[in-house]
Amino acid sequence: MRRKTKLIHGGITGDEQTGAVSVPIYQVSTYKQDGVGKHRGFEYSRTGNPTRHALETLIADIEGGHSGFAFGSGMGAITSLLMLFKAGDHIIFTDDVYGGTYRLISKVMNRFDLSVSFVDTSDTDKIKEAIQSNTKAIYIETPTNPLLKITDLQAVSGIAKENDLLFIVDNTFSTPYWQNPIDQGANIVLHSATKYLGGHSDVVAGLVVVDSAQLAEDLHFVQNSAGAILGPQDSWLLMRGIKTLGIRMEEIEANTKRFIEFLQNHPKVSTIYYPGLDSHKGSEVHSKQARGAGGMISFDVGSEKNADKLLTNVRYFTLAESLGAVESLISVPAKMTHASIPAERRAELGITDGLVRVSIGLEDVEDLIEDVGQALDK
Ligand SMILES: *Cc1c(COP(=O)(O)O)cnc(C)c1O
């Protein structure tokens, strides 16, 4: 099956009994047992629910893994994943991980004695230097937010294998349509499905895919024990979103390329961060491991004042956090998603006050270009 076909015909599709073409929403908590301990595959919906199971089978299929798991949010998924570890274990993280992940690690998980190092994983030597005797995993994002930094999946997978570490990849930005980390040696892939997989700004969810039966057993144990599951309605919405992932990503990428041409020719725009640009650091590695560069762009408009003007004068870009929706979104990382990072550290990272991040949507790109053009020229 090719990729767009798999989004529609992969996993479990429809309903055998009635012929319904979409998987029904099993809005149910418990299941009648035929005898004590004799059930028909489902006993209680925290443990398993047919609608959630269909979604979990689908995401495992499209990521090319062993099993999938659906959680109530991306953070619920990451929290559950971290519960695979124990006090005293050490994990290496990409230094510019998603802000919510950073908060979870540094302000919640620290209470449980999980030790961590944040390193620039785009430099694989730094990963090797950070490995300790109690290191158990490497957790990365590629591309990262908001500077779209790239980490070499195969190189990290090699380091992980040599040192007997789990390799975990947050694949939210690329989506399984463009990048499949398990094919390149990752053991666990996760998504904030709130973003591109849902795609319509109407559901909050997290998905995880693991590459082995042992990890599947371990993670199902945590999912059932900790209970951060996704409900049947949201599981259904997510499956609906995933069916159009391919066509959305193709169109978003085409829009993004046109939008970048416009940015490149605008005098108020300086640095542009986009992994599809040859000038972008890591673009070569990205093109080796991903089939597309996505719809996230960051660019510098020179000052906080210019950024403010842009954000208050656009009409079609919605000023909001989040990404990956049908509607284009715009934000200023220094004042929004990355406001909690000290100004000095932000400067070191290159997150200036004039840095603007956009998530390109499915509007006519001419409208998006005209919109940003008039706002920049104000
Ligand atoms: C949004 C996001 C998350 C968190 O997901 P939620 O669904 O908001 O809980 C994790 N990682 C990345 C890269 C994200 O963009």
mmCIF file of C-alpha atoms and ligand atoms in Angstrom, residues 71-78 96-101 139 141-145 170-173 190-195 203-207 296 322-323 357, ligand 1:
data_model
loop_
_atom_site.group_PDB
_atom_site.id
_atom_site.type_symbol
_atom_site.label_atom_id
_atom_site.label_comp_id
_atom_site.label_asym_id
_atom_site.label_seq_id
_atom_site.Cartn_x
_atom_site.Cartn_y
_atom_site.Cartn_z
ATOM 1 C CA PHE A 71 -3.561 9.290 25.025
ATOM 2 C CA GLY A 72 -5.617 12.274 26.138
ATOM 3 C CA SER A 73 -2.954 14.743 24.943
ATOM 4 C CA GLY A 74 0.600 14.850 23.656
ATOM 5 C CA MET A 75 1.730 15.590 27.209
ATOM 6 C CA GLY A 76 -0.306 12.631 28.497
ATOM 7 C CA ALA A 77 1.579 10.465 26.003
ATOM 8 C CA ILE A 78 4.995 11.841 27.052
ATOM 9 C CA ASP A 96 15.198 22.835 22.525
ATOM 10 C CA VAL A 97 12.441 20.303 23.221
ATOM 11 C CA TYR A 98 8.825 21.451 23.185
ATOM 12 C CA GLY A 99 8.221 23.846 26.118
ATOM 13 C CA GLY A 100 5.609 21.603 27.737
ATOM 14 C CA THR A 101 8.018 18.669 27.631
ATOM 15 C CA TYR A 139 14.770 11.585 23.380
ATOM 16 C CA GLU A 141 12.751 16.205 18.223
ATOM 17 C CA THR A 142 13.664 16.860 14.575
ATOM 18 C CA PRO A 143 12.873 19.453 13.284
ATOM 19 C CA THR A 144 12.678 21.417 16.533
ATOM 20 C CA ASN A 145 10.619 24.389 17.530
ATOM 21 C CA ASP A 170 8.769 13.261 18.912
ATOM 22 C CA ASN A 171 7.637 13.282 15.268
ATOM 23 C CA THR A 172 4.935 15.970 15.637
ATOM 24 C CA PHE A 173 6.478 18.496 13.226
ATOM 25 C CA LEU A 190 5.285 9.962 19.576
ATOM 26 C CA HIS A 191 2.970 12.670 18.318
ATOM 27 C CA SER A 192 1.014 15.541 19.639
ATOM 28 C CA ALA A 193 -1.895 14.480 17.432
ATOM 29 C CA THR A 194 -3.463 17.828 18.363
ATOM 30 C CA LYS A 195 -1.384 19.273 15.517
ATOM 31 C CA VAL A 203 -9.084 17.802 19.185
ATOM 32 C CA VAL A 204 -6.331 17.422 21.794
ATOM 33 C CA ALA A 205 -4.637 14.009 21.670
ATOM 34 C CA GLY A 206 -1.341 12.147 21.846
ATOM 35 C CA LEU A 207 -0.190 9.026 19.993
ATOM 36 C CA MET A 296 6.498 25.396 9.790
ATOM 37 C CA SER A 322 -0.313 25.412 18.321
ATOM 38 C CA LEU A 323 0.333 24.437 14.707
ATOM 39 C CA ARG A 357 6.844 31.577 13.620
HETATM 40 C C1 LIG B 1 2.119 20.471 21.109
HETATM 41 C C2 LIG B 1 3.294 19.623 21.236
HETATM 42 C C3 LIG B 1 3.413 18.684 22.277
HETATM 43 C C4 LIG B 1 2.375 18.558 23.372
HETATM 44 O O1 LIG B 1 1.165 18.053 22.878
HETATM 45 P P1 LIG B 1 -0.287 18.433 23.470
HETATM 46 O O2 LIG B 1 -1.194 17.682 22.567
HETATM 47 O O3 LIG B 1 -0.432 19.917 23.392
HETATM 48 O O4 LIG B 1 -0.322 17.945 24.877
HETATM 49 C C5 LIG B 1 4.545 17.878 22.306
HETATM 50 N N1 LIG B 1 5.512 17.987 21.372
HETATM 51 C C6 LIG B 1 5.430 18.877 20.360
HETATM 52 C C7 LIG B 1 6.538 18.953 19.353
HETATM 53 C C8 LIG B 1 4.325 19.721 20.247
HETATM 54 O O5 LIG B 1 4.275 20.624 19.248
#
